[in-house]
Amino acid sequence: MTTDHGHPAVRMYIAGEWCQGETGRTAPIVNPATEEVIGDVPLATTADLDRALDAAAQGFQVWRATPVTERTRILHTAADLIAERAAEIGRTATREQGKPLRESTGEARRTAATLRWHADDARRAYGRIIPTDPGTVLTVRREPIGPVAAFVPWNFPVGGPNRKISSALAAGCSLVIKASEETPASAMELVRCYADAGLPPGVLNLVFGEPAEVSEHLIASPVTRLVAFTGSVPVGKLLAARSGQVMKPSLMELGGHAPVIVCADADPVTAARTAARAKWANAGQVCTSPSRFLVHASLVEEFTAEFVKAAEAVTVGDGLDASTTMGPLANERRLKAMERLTADAVAHGAEIRTGGERLDRPGWFFAPTVITGVPEDAELLSEEPFGPLAPIVAFHDLDEALALANSLPYGLAAYGFTDSAATAERLSAELEAGILSVNHCGGSVHEAPSGGVKDSGYGREGGPEALDAYLITKRVSHLLVP
Ligand code: NAD
């Protein structure tokens, strides 16, 4: 079923049924490229959430008892469906989030691949047998932690929810997931693939609602055993504190402010082209987006000139147009934030080299922006822009660059460009970050862990580590009766 705008009609998915919620309360879904309302999203009441919690409690008993081979088969079937439907899911994501079709369909395809990785990893959640006294068997078992309360944002409307869903289901957990009310149809179409693949009712429940109300209720419930959140640092701290009050573990994937260190021996043109490509992806709304460009003073002009060239080559437009290489910002809050951060940098004496303003057309479009001479006390150097702003700062020696890079409370992604193996090793050892890329701006890969240090959160998604948060470790010592 679709709305008058051809957008999927959004429903919640509770206990294996698509539903609208008890009161029929809704919020509008807006296309960021046109500012038109294209549908609405149902908002859960406490009674809806309680139904989802009951379903997850029962779904957990069913899913944990399902043979792992069968769980894996269902997850692979869901991955096949996601891959088959990637083009349509991508269109839905672009319509409600704004990113270019190439990025959104690519996200849907990667989602299928990530799910396959986790589906196979479900079969490797090994325990161990520990040598001990004769007559005793000492083992360590890994068991699913239980129903999960998950909360995901709007920047990866398909891949974001899937990271939580695929890890939890692979580990044998059930979930109640609240996806973003701003990109709900993408999450719904993802969940539909799992439902159509034969996932038993209650194992996966999708809700929307007033975020604070939903998280308070789901975290406080004794049904949920793990809180998994992706989003901003302030909200992450709030949810981690709430989880702590009820002694519930949490997985926190929060924001960063990724430094890019371009060393004196790097090629400034290659570094600028590579970093610029990563900068404009998803209009800079990626938690690992490069966001502070620390460039050796001897290279800074050449680097800036190439970066400006790359910015001016970007085609900003509606993500549904094939020629678009950067879409609008996903919501008006980000547009306002770009205007505020740019104005503050200029007030502190920075110079806009290109961009610096919203486009004169409907939609939340902001031009790719390069800013130089940004002093340390400008907000842009301490607040994650989460948008298409590239502040460039010159440094004179590596100690200074490392100190600047590590000076913020964040530690998610970091990037370095250098020709020297010794310098690369120093960056690897000394940058305070959970994810480091040298001489490229690599995105996340499902085979390897992603996650932060310091205020950027804790726990890892991707790689074999992804299942850790979703499994408990149980020691069993069995004295054999002679
Ligand atoms: P926000 O802090 O209002 O919300 C971030 C996410 O958390 C949203 O999905 C929101 O629905 C959810 N949320 C907010 N309050 C909540 C609560 N009490 N309980 C549960 N969920 C809650 O910020 P925003 O305006 O949506 O995004 C702006 C900032 O968020 C960005 O500057 C960026 O730092 C951060 N962000 C990070 C990521 C990431 O991948 N780490 C993704 C999106 C946004």
Short mmCIF file of C-alpha atoms and ligand atoms in Angstrom, two decimals:
data_model
loop_
_atom_site.label_atom_id
_atom_site.label_comp_id
_atom_site.label_asym_id
_atom_site.label_seq_id
_atom_site.Cartn_x
_atom_site.Cartn_y
_atom_site.Cartn_z
CA MET A 1 0.00 0.00 0.00
CA THR A 2 1.33 3.46 -0.86
CA THR A 3 0.42 7.07 -0.04
CA ASP A 4 -0.74 9.64 -2.64
CA HIS A 5 2.96 10.50 -3.07
CA GLY A 6 3.86 6.91 -3.97
CA HIS A 7 5.59 6.40 -0.60
CA PRO A 8 4.95 3.15 1.29
CA ALA A 9 2.16 3.51 3.89
CA VAL A 10 4.03 3.11 7.17
CA ARG A 11 2.96 0.59 9.80
CA MET A 12 4.53 -0.72 12.96
CA TYR A 13 5.26 -4.45 13.15
CA ILE A 14 4.27 -6.00 16.46
CA ALA A 15 3.86 -9.71 17.24
CA GLY A 16 4.00 -10.58 13.55
CA GLU A 17 1.30 -8.07 12.53
CA TRP A 18 1.44 -4.78 10.68
CA CYS A 19 -0.47 -2.22 12.73
CA GLN A 20 -1.16 1.47 13.13
CA GLY A 21 -1.09 1.85 16.89
CA GLU A 22 -3.83 2.16 19.47
CA THR A 23 -4.74 5.83 19.11
CA GLY A 24 -3.98 6.51 15.48
CA ARG A 25 -1.54 9.27 16.54
CA THR A 26 0.85 10.08 13.67
CA ALA A 27 3.67 12.43 12.64
CA PRO A 28 4.34 13.63 9.08
CA ILE A 29 7.13 12.24 6.88
CA VAL A 30 8.76 15.00 4.82
CA ASN A 31 10.80 14.68 1.63
CA PRO A 32 13.92 16.79 2.38
CA ALA A 33 14.42 17.57 -1.32
CA THR A 34 11.00 19.19 -1.71
CA GLU A 35 9.78 19.87 1.87
CA GLU A 36 6.52 18.10 0.87
CA VAL A 37 4.71 15.81 3.28
CA ILE A 38 4.81 12.39 1.62
CA GLY A 39 3.17 10.25 4.27
CA ASP A 40 2.84 9.78 7.98
CA VAL A 41 4.26 7.56 10.65
CA PRO A 42 2.21 5.96 13.44
CA LEU A 43 3.34 6.76 16.98
CA ALA A 44 3.17 4.04 19.61
CA THR A 45 1.32 4.39 22.89
CA THR A 46 2.47 2.69 26.08
CA ALA A 47 -0.04 -0.08 25.35
CA ASP A 48 1.54 -0.62 21.90
CA LEU A 49 4.98 -0.78 23.49
CA ASP A 50 3.76 -3.29 26.06
CA ARG A 51 2.41 -5.50 23.26
CA ALA A 52 5.80 -5.28 21.55
CA LEU A 53 7.58 -6.18 24.80
CA ASP A 54 5.31 -9.19 25.42
CA ALA A 55 5.86 -10.29 21.84
CA ALA A 56 9.64 -9.95 22.18
CA ALA A 57 9.60 -11.96 25.42
CA GLN A 58 7.73 -14.79 23.71
CA GLY A 59 9.65 -14.39 20.47
CA PHE A 60 12.90 -14.82 22.38
CA GLN A 61 11.82 -18.22 23.72
CA VAL A 62 10.96 -19.34 20.18
CA TRP A 63 14.06 -17.94 18.48
CA ARG A 64 16.63 -19.14 21.02
CA ALA A 65 15.18 -22.65 20.69
CA THR A 66 15.28 -22.54 16.88
CA PRO A 67 18.23 -24.63 15.56
CA VAL A 68 21.05 -22.38 14.44
CA THR A 69 20.96 -23.90 10.95
CA GLU A 70 17.32 -22.84 10.63
CA ARG A 71 18.05 -19.36 12.02
CA THR A 72 20.85 -19.00 9.49
CA ARG A 73 18.60 -20.18 6.66
CA ILE A 74 15.92 -17.60 7.52
CA LEU A 75 18.51 -14.82 7.76
CA HIS A 76 20.00 -15.77 4.37
CA THR A 77 16.50 -15.75 2.85
CA ALA A 78 15.96 -12.25 4.29
CA ALA A 79 19.30 -11.18 2.76
CA ASP A 80 18.18 -12.52 -0.64
CA LEU A 81 14.96 -10.49 -0.38
CA ILE A 82 16.83 -7.31 0.59
CA ALA A 83 19.14 -7.75 -2.41
CA GLU A 84 16.18 -8.42 -4.74
CA ARG A 85 14.33 -5.34 -3.46
CA ALA A 86 17.39 -3.06 -3.18
CA ALA A 87 16.33 -0.69 -5.97
CA GLU A 88 12.86 -0.13 -4.48
CA ILE A 89 14.15 0.12 -0.91
CA GLY A 90 16.74 2.61 -2.18
CA ARG A 91 14.05 4.82 -3.77
CA THR A 92 12.10 4.80 -0.53
CA ALA A 93 15.21 5.78 1.44
CA THR A 94 16.08 8.59 -0.96
CA ARG A 95 12.55 9.97 -0.88
CA GLU A 96 12.52 10.28 2.90
CA GLN A 97 16.21 10.86 3.68
CA GLY A 98 17.56 12.66 0.61
CA LYS A 99 20.78 10.81 -0.28
CA PRO A 100 21.40 10.11 -3.99
CA LEU A 101 19.86 6.91 -5.36
CA ARG A 102 23.30 5.44 -6.01
CA GLU A 103 24.12 5.76 -2.31
CA SER A 104 20.77 4.46 -1.06
CA THR A 105 20.59 1.42 -3.33
CA GLY A 106 24.26 0.76 -2.53
CA GLU A 107 23.34 0.93 1.16
CA ALA A 108 20.54 -1.61 0.63
CA ARG A 109 22.90 -3.98 -1.23
CA ARG A 110 25.57 -3.67 1.48
CA THR A 111 22.85 -4.35 4.03
CA ALA A 112 22.16 -7.71 2.40
CA ALA A 113 25.89 -8.52 2.49
CA THR A 114 26.17 -7.50 6.15
CA LEU A 115 23.23 -9.70 7.02
CA ARG A 116 24.88 -12.65 5.25
CA TRP A 117 28.06 -12.07 7.27
CA HIS A 118 26.12 -12.11 10.55
CA ALA A 119 23.99 -15.07 9.46
CA ASP A 120 27.16 -17.11 8.97
CA ASP A 121 28.73 -15.80 12.15
CA ALA A 122 25.73 -17.12 14.09
CA ARG A 123 27.29 -20.55 13.55
CA ARG A 124 30.60 -19.49 15.06
CA ALA A 125 29.45 -18.22 18.46
CA TYR A 126 31.75 -20.80 20.04
CA GLY A 127 32.23 -21.52 23.71
CA ARG A 128 35.24 -23.47 25.00
CA ILE A 129 36.29 -26.42 27.14
CA ILE A 130 38.93 -25.65 29.75
CA PRO A 131 41.36 -28.35 30.99
CA THR A 132 40.69 -28.99 34.68
CA ASP A 133 40.56 -31.76 37.30
CA PRO A 134 39.74 -35.31 36.14
CA GLY A 135 36.05 -36.00 36.57
CA THR A 136 35.08 -32.40 36.03
CA VAL A 137 34.05 -30.76 32.77
CA LEU A 138 34.66 -27.04 32.80
CA THR A 139 33.05 -25.18 29.91
CA VAL A 140 32.33 -21.64 28.85
CA ARG A 141 29.11 -21.17 26.91
CA ARG A 142 27.85 -18.24 24.97
CA GLU A 143 24.12 -17.67 25.09
CA PRO A 144 21.86 -14.95 23.68
CA ILE A 145 21.43 -12.14 26.22
CA GLY A 146 17.66 -11.83 25.68
CA PRO A 147 15.27 -9.32 24.13
CA VAL A 148 17.02 -6.16 22.95
CA ALA A 149 15.75 -2.56 22.98
CA ALA A 150 17.32 -0.86 19.94
CA PHE A 151 17.23 2.76 18.79
CA VAL A 152 18.57 3.93 15.44
CA PRO A 153 18.76 7.32 13.66
CA TRP A 154 17.94 8.58 10.19
CA ASN A 155 21.30 8.87 8.43
CA PHE A 156 21.50 5.22 7.29
CA PRO A 157 17.79 4.41 7.10
CA VAL A 158 18.36 0.80 5.97
CA GLY A 159 21.89 -0.13 7.03
CA GLY A 160 21.49 1.45 10.48
CA PRO A 161 18.52 -0.62 11.64
CA ASN A 162 19.99 -3.70 9.98
CA ARG A 163 23.21 -3.56 11.99
CA LYS A 164 21.22 -3.96 15.20
CA ILE A 165 18.69 -6.43 13.79
CA SER A 166 21.17 -8.73 12.07
CA SER A 167 23.58 -8.94 15.03
CA ALA A 168 20.78 -9.52 17.54
CA LEU A 169 19.05 -12.19 15.46
CA ALA A 170 22.31 -13.94 14.65
CA ALA A 171 23.06 -14.17 18.37
CA GLY A 172 19.60 -15.66 19.01
CA CYS A 173 18.04 -12.53 20.57
CA SER A 174 14.67 -10.97 19.85
CA LEU A 175 14.22 -7.18 19.49
CA VAL A 176 11.97 -4.21 19.85
CA ILE A 177 13.55 -1.63 17.57
CA LYS A 178 12.56 2.02 17.34
CA ALA A 179 13.75 3.32 14.02
CA SER A 180 13.75 7.01 13.15
CA GLU A 181 10.36 8.67 12.72
CA GLU A 182 11.99 10.69 9.90
CA THR A 183 12.88 7.63 7.79
CA PRO A 184 10.33 5.04 8.88
CA ALA A 185 9.37 3.49 5.52
CA SER A 186 12.96 2.37 4.85
CA ALA A 187 13.08 0.54 8.18
CA MET A 188 9.63 -0.91 7.53
CA GLU A 189 10.65 -2.26 4.10
CA LEU A 190 13.76 -3.78 5.68
CA VAL A 191 11.69 -5.47 8.40
CA ARG A 192 9.28 -6.71 5.73
CA CYS A 193 12.14 -8.70 4.18
CA TYR A 194 12.72 -10.48 7.51
CA ALA A 195 8.97 -11.10 7.92
CA ASP A 196 8.65 -12.44 4.37
CA ALA A 197 11.66 -14.69 4.97
CA GLY A 198 9.68 -16.55 7.64
CA LEU A 199 10.95 -15.01 10.88
CA PRO A 200 8.59 -16.28 13.61
CA PRO A 201 6.14 -13.67 14.99
CA GLY A 202 7.41 -11.64 17.95
CA VAL A 203 11.11 -12.14 17.22
CA LEU A 204 11.45 -8.73 15.54
CA ASN A 205 9.15 -5.85 16.51
CA LEU A 206 9.34 -2.42 14.88
CA VAL A 207 7.88 0.63 16.59
CA PHE A 208 7.90 4.40 16.16
CA GLY A 209 6.95 7.02 18.66
CA GLU A 210 8.03 9.97 20.72
CA PRO A 211 11.71 9.00 21.17
CA ALA A 212 12.10 9.92 24.85
CA GLU A 213 8.82 8.20 25.82
CA VAL A 214 9.68 5.03 23.90
CA SER A 215 13.23 4.74 25.19
CA GLU A 216 12.21 5.39 28.80
CA HIS A 217 9.59 2.65 28.63
CA LEU A 218 11.65 0.05 26.80
CA ILE A 219 14.76 0.57 28.92
CA ALA A 220 12.86 0.40 32.21
CA SER A 221 11.05 -2.82 31.24
CA PRO A 222 12.44 -5.98 32.86
CA VAL A 223 11.82 -7.76 29.53
CA THR A 224 14.70 -6.05 27.71
CA ARG A 225 18.22 -7.20 28.58
CA LEU A 226 20.37 -4.98 26.36
CA VAL A 227 20.08 -1.40 25.11
CA ALA A 228 21.64 -0.79 21.68
CA PHE A 229 21.73 2.82 20.50
CA THR A 230 23.19 4.72 17.55
CA GLY A 231 22.92 8.51 17.58
CA SER A 232 24.22 11.66 19.20
CA VAL A 233 26.53 11.82 22.22
CA PRO A 234 24.05 13.67 24.51
CA VAL A 235 21.22 11.20 23.84
CA GLY A 236 23.65 8.28 24.15
CA LYS A 237 24.77 9.50 27.58
CA LEU A 238 21.15 9.85 28.67
CA LEU A 239 20.24 6.33 27.56
CA ALA A 240 23.44 4.83 29.01
CA ALA A 241 22.65 6.48 32.36
CA ARG A 242 19.07 5.14 32.28
CA SER A 243 20.38 1.66 31.44
CA GLY A 244 22.87 1.90 34.30
CA GLN A 245 20.08 2.65 36.76
CA VAL A 246 18.50 -0.72 35.96
CA MET A 247 21.91 -2.45 35.60
CA LYS A 248 21.33 -3.16 31.92
CA PRO A 249 24.33 -3.33 29.58
CA SER A 250 24.33 -0.97 26.62
CA LEU A 251 25.99 -0.69 23.24
CA MET A 252 26.63 2.93 22.29
CA GLU A 253 27.54 3.98 18.75
CA LEU A 254 27.78 7.76 19.06
CA GLY A 255 29.12 10.70 17.11
CA GLY A 256 32.68 11.81 16.44
CA HIS A 257 34.55 14.69 14.82
CA ALA A 258 36.99 12.83 12.60
CA PRO A 259 40.42 14.42 12.07
CA VAL A 260 42.23 13.95 8.76
CA ILE A 261 45.98 14.49 9.18
CA VAL A 262 47.76 15.24 5.90
CA CYS A 263 51.48 14.89 6.65
CA ALA A 264 54.26 16.83 4.95
CA ASP A 265 55.30 13.77 2.86
CA ALA A 266 51.78 13.08 1.48
CA ASP A 267 50.55 13.92 -2.00
CA PRO A 268 48.20 16.87 -1.32
CA VAL A 269 46.20 16.42 -4.53
CA THR A 270 45.42 12.73 -3.97
CA ALA A 271 44.69 13.40 -0.29
CA ALA A 272 42.30 16.25 -1.12
CA ARG A 273 40.45 14.27 -3.81
CA THR A 274 40.12 11.21 -1.57
CA ALA A 275 39.02 13.13 1.51
CA ALA A 276 36.59 15.31 -0.46
CA ARG A 277 34.84 12.24 -1.89
CA ALA A 278 34.30 10.93 1.63
CA LYS A 279 33.28 14.37 2.90
CA TRP A 280 30.32 14.85 0.56
CA ALA A 281 29.01 11.28 0.90
CA ASN A 282 25.53 11.39 2.45
CA ALA A 283 26.02 15.20 2.55
CA GLY A 284 28.47 14.71 5.43
CA GLN A 285 25.82 13.08 7.65
CA VAL A 286 27.92 10.08 8.60
CA CYS A 287 29.33 9.49 12.08
CA THR A 288 32.72 8.69 10.53
CA SER A 289 32.63 11.55 8.01
CA PRO A 290 36.00 13.36 7.81
CA SER A 291 35.34 16.67 9.52
CA ARG A 292 38.59 18.37 10.62
CA PHE A 293 41.29 18.66 7.96
CA LEU A 294 44.69 19.18 9.58
CA VAL A 295 47.14 19.81 6.76
CA HIS A 296 50.88 20.43 6.95
CA ALA A 297 51.51 24.14 6.33
CA SER A 298 53.73 23.38 3.32
CA LEU A 299 50.80 21.65 1.54
CA VAL A 300 47.83 23.61 2.75
CA GLU A 301 47.33 25.86 -0.29
CA GLU A 302 47.65 23.04 -2.83
CA PHE A 303 45.35 20.82 -0.72
CA THR A 304 42.76 23.60 -0.34
CA ALA A 305 42.74 24.43 -4.06
CA GLU A 306 42.08 20.78 -4.96
CA PHE A 307 39.42 20.44 -2.24
CA VAL A 308 37.62 23.55 -3.53
CA LYS A 309 37.77 22.13 -7.05
CA ALA A 310 36.19 18.89 -5.81
CA ALA A 311 33.49 20.82 -3.92
CA GLU A 312 32.59 22.83 -6.99
CA ALA A 313 32.33 19.66 -9.08
CA VAL A 314 29.60 18.25 -6.83
CA THR A 315 26.10 18.23 -8.37
CA VAL A 316 23.72 19.09 -5.55
CA GLY A 317 20.10 18.14 -6.17
CA ASP A 318 17.20 15.83 -5.55
CA GLY A 319 18.62 12.38 -4.85
CA LEU A 320 16.06 10.87 -7.25
CA ASP A 321 17.74 12.66 -10.20
CA ALA A 322 20.38 10.45 -11.77
CA SER A 323 22.84 13.36 -12.13
CA THR A 324 22.82 14.24 -8.40
CA THR A 325 26.01 13.49 -6.49
CA MET A 326 24.96 15.12 -3.20
CA GLY A 327 21.40 15.39 -1.89
CA PRO A 328 19.82 17.75 0.63
CA LEU A 329 20.36 17.57 4.36
CA ALA A 330 17.96 15.08 5.90
CA ASN A 331 16.12 17.56 8.10
CA GLU A 332 15.82 21.25 8.77
CA ARG A 333 17.80 20.96 12.05
CA ARG A 334 20.93 20.07 10.07
CA LEU A 335 20.40 23.00 7.68
CA LYS A 336 20.13 25.41 10.62
CA ALA A 337 23.22 23.84 12.20
CA MET A 338 25.22 24.42 8.96
CA GLU A 339 24.14 28.07 8.93
CA ARG A 340 25.02 28.53 12.61
CA LEU A 341 28.44 26.81 12.38
CA THR A 342 29.37 28.72 9.22
CA ALA A 343 28.34 32.09 10.67
CA ASP A 344 30.24 31.39 13.89
CA ALA A 345 33.41 30.40 11.99
CA VAL A 346 33.24 33.59 9.91
CA ALA A 347 32.63 35.68 13.04
CA HIS A 348 35.84 34.12 14.44
CA GLY A 349 37.79 35.25 11.37
CA ALA A 350 37.61 32.17 9.11
CA GLU A 351 37.40 32.50 5.34
CA ILE A 352 34.82 30.70 3.19
CA ARG A 353 36.61 29.42 0.08
CA THR A 354 33.50 27.98 -1.55
CA GLY A 355 29.86 27.39 -0.58
CA GLY A 356 28.80 28.68 2.83
CA GLU A 357 25.06 28.99 2.26
CA ARG A 358 21.86 27.13 1.57
CA LEU A 359 20.76 26.83 -2.05
CA ASP A 360 18.08 29.20 -3.27
CA ARG A 361 15.40 26.57 -3.92
CA PRO A 362 12.90 24.54 -1.90
CA GLY A 363 14.46 21.67 0.05
CA TRP A 364 17.12 21.57 2.75
CA PHE A 365 20.10 21.97 0.43
CA PHE A 366 23.40 23.39 1.66
CA ALA A 367 26.35 23.92 -0.67
CA PRO A 368 29.54 21.87 -0.20
CA THR A 369 31.60 24.28 1.86
CA VAL A 370 35.33 24.70 2.35
CA ILE A 371 36.51 27.02 5.14
CA THR A 372 40.10 27.97 5.94
CA GLY A 373 41.80 29.89 8.73
CA VAL A 374 39.39 28.45 11.29
CA PRO A 375 40.61 29.31 14.80
CA GLU A 376 40.47 26.65 17.53
CA ASP A 377 37.73 28.46 19.45
CA ALA A 378 35.25 28.38 16.52
CA GLU A 379 32.39 25.97 17.26
CA LEU A 380 33.09 24.15 14.00
CA LEU A 381 36.34 22.73 15.39
CA SER A 382 34.74 21.27 18.49
CA GLU A 383 31.17 20.44 17.39
CA GLU A 384 30.64 17.64 14.87
CA PRO A 385 29.17 19.39 11.80
CA PHE A 386 27.27 16.31 10.54
CA GLY A 387 26.89 18.10 7.22
CA PRO A 388 28.92 19.27 4.19
CA LEU A 389 31.37 21.61 5.96
CA ALA A 390 35.11 21.11 5.55
CA PRO A 391 37.26 23.24 7.88
CA ILE A 392 40.95 23.20 6.90
CA VAL A 393 43.62 24.02 9.50
CA ALA A 394 47.40 24.26 8.92
CA PHE A 395 49.89 22.58 11.29
CA HIS A 396 53.70 22.71 11.50
CA ASP A 397 54.75 19.41 13.09
CA LEU A 398 53.17 16.05 13.76
CA ASP A 399 53.13 16.50 17.56
CA GLU A 400 50.96 19.58 17.08
CA ALA A 401 48.62 17.72 14.66
CA LEU A 402 48.25 14.73 16.98
CA ALA A 403 47.57 17.00 19.97
CA LEU A 404 44.89 18.85 17.97
CA ALA A 405 43.36 15.62 16.69
CA ASN A 406 43.18 14.13 20.20
CA SER A 407 42.05 17.35 21.90
CA LEU A 408 38.30 16.65 21.67
CA PRO A 409 36.30 14.30 23.89
CA TYR A 410 35.38 12.21 20.80
CA GLY A 411 37.23 9.24 19.34
CA LEU A 412 35.37 7.52 16.53
CA ALA A 413 37.10 7.72 13.12
CA ALA A 414 40.42 9.28 12.14
CA TYR A 415 42.32 9.47 8.86
CA GLY A 416 45.96 10.00 7.94
CA PHE A 417 47.83 10.57 4.70
CA THR A 418 51.57 9.88 4.62
CA ASP A 419 54.22 8.21 2.47
CA SER A 420 56.18 7.03 5.48
CA ALA A 421 55.57 3.65 7.13
CA ALA A 422 57.03 5.01 10.37
CA THR A 423 54.63 7.97 10.40
CA ALA A 424 51.70 5.68 9.58
CA GLU A 425 52.67 3.53 12.54
CA ARG A 426 52.84 6.59 14.79
CA LEU A 427 49.36 7.69 13.67
CA SER A 428 48.06 4.16 14.32
CA ALA A 429 49.52 4.10 17.80
CA GLU A 430 48.76 7.64 18.92
CA LEU A 431 45.43 8.68 17.41
CA GLU A 432 42.64 8.27 19.95
CA ALA A 433 40.03 6.66 17.71
CA GLY A 434 38.24 3.35 17.28
CA ILE A 435 38.63 3.38 13.47
CA LEU A 436 41.71 4.57 11.57
CA SER A 437 42.24 4.67 7.80
CA VAL A 438 45.65 5.51 6.35
CA ASN A 439 45.97 6.84 2.79
CA HIS A 440 42.29 6.28 2.07
CA CYS A 441 38.94 7.09 3.62
CA GLY A 442 37.54 3.61 3.98
CA GLY A 443 33.92 3.13 4.97
CA SER A 444 32.80 0.49 7.41
CA VAL A 445 33.05 -3.16 6.38
CA HIS A 446 31.05 -5.97 7.90
CA GLU A 447 34.13 -8.17 8.37
CA ALA A 448 35.79 -5.75 10.80
CA PRO A 449 34.64 -3.99 13.97
CA SER A 450 33.51 -0.35 14.10
CA GLY A 451 33.04 1.68 17.23
CA GLY A 452 34.35 4.52 19.33
CA VAL A 453 36.47 5.43 22.32
CA LYS A 454 35.95 8.27 24.80
CA ASP A 455 32.59 10.06 24.32
CA SER A 456 32.06 8.28 20.98
CA GLY A 457 30.73 5.27 22.87
CA TYR A 458 31.52 1.66 23.57
CA GLY A 459 30.94 -1.76 22.09
CA ARG A 460 31.61 -2.76 18.51
CA GLU A 461 29.47 -3.46 15.45
CA GLY A 462 30.81 -5.51 12.55
CA GLY A 463 33.39 -8.27 12.64
CA PRO A 464 33.22 -11.22 15.04
CA GLU A 465 33.05 -8.65 17.87
CA ALA A 466 29.55 -7.66 16.72
CA LEU A 467 27.94 -10.55 18.55
CA ASP A 468 29.74 -9.90 21.86
CA ALA A 469 27.19 -7.44 23.24
CA TYR A 470 24.33 -9.76 22.30
CA LEU A 471 25.78 -12.83 24.02
CA ILE A 472 26.35 -13.59 27.67
CA THR A 473 29.26 -15.71 28.81
CA LYS A 474 28.33 -18.51 31.20
CA ARG A 475 30.84 -20.68 33.08
CA VAL A 476 29.60 -24.22 33.70
CA SER A 477 31.58 -26.61 35.82
CA HIS A 478 30.17 -30.14 35.84
CA LEU A 479 31.42 -32.72 38.32
CA LEU A 480 30.70 -36.08 36.72
CA VAL A 481 28.98 -38.55 39.03
CA PRO A 482 31.17 -41.68 39.15
P1 NAD B 1 19.24 14.03 18.30
O1 NAD B 1 20.26 14.00 19.35
O2 NAD B 1 17.96 14.75 18.57
O3 NAD B 1 18.80 12.56 17.88
C1 NAD B 1 19.71 11.57 17.45
C2 NAD B 1 18.89 10.27 17.33
O4 NAD B 1 18.47 9.87 18.62
C3 NAD B 1 17.60 10.43 16.53
O5 NAD B 1 17.39 9.26 15.80
C4 NAD B 1 16.50 10.59 17.58
O6 NAD B 1 15.25 10.10 17.17
C5 NAD B 1 17.05 9.76 18.69
N1 NAD B 1 16.65 10.23 20.01
C6 NAD B 1 16.62 11.51 20.45
N2 NAD B 1 16.24 11.54 21.74
C7 NAD B 1 16.03 10.25 22.11
C8 NAD B 1 15.66 9.63 23.32
N3 NAD B 1 15.43 10.31 24.44
N4 NAD B 1 15.54 8.27 23.33
C9 NAD B 1 15.79 7.56 22.21
N5 NAD B 1 16.18 8.08 21.05
C10 NAD B 1 16.31 9.41 21.00
O7 NAD B 1 19.92 14.59 17.04
P2 NAD B 1 19.47 14.74 15.52
O8 NAD B 1 19.10 16.17 15.29
O9 NAD B 1 18.55 13.70 15.06
O10 NAD B 1 20.90 14.48 14.88
C11 NAD B 1 21.91 15.41 15.12
C12 NAD B 1 23.11 14.86 15.77
O11 NAD B 1 22.99 13.49 16.09
C13 NAD B 1 24.26 14.96 14.81
O12 NAD B 1 24.92 16.15 15.01
C14 NAD B 1 25.11 13.77 15.13
O13 NAD B 1 26.08 14.14 16.07
C15 NAD B 1 24.21 12.82 15.80
N6 NAD B 1 23.91 11.66 15.00
C16 NAD B 1 24.79 10.65 15.03
C17 NAD B 1 24.57 9.52 14.28
C18 NAD B 1 25.53 8.38 14.30
O14 NAD B 1 25.51 7.57 13.38
N7 NAD B 1 26.35 8.21 15.34
C19 NAD B 1 23.44 9.44 13.49
C20 NAD B 1 22.51 10.50 13.48
C21 NAD B 1 22.76 11.61 14.26
#
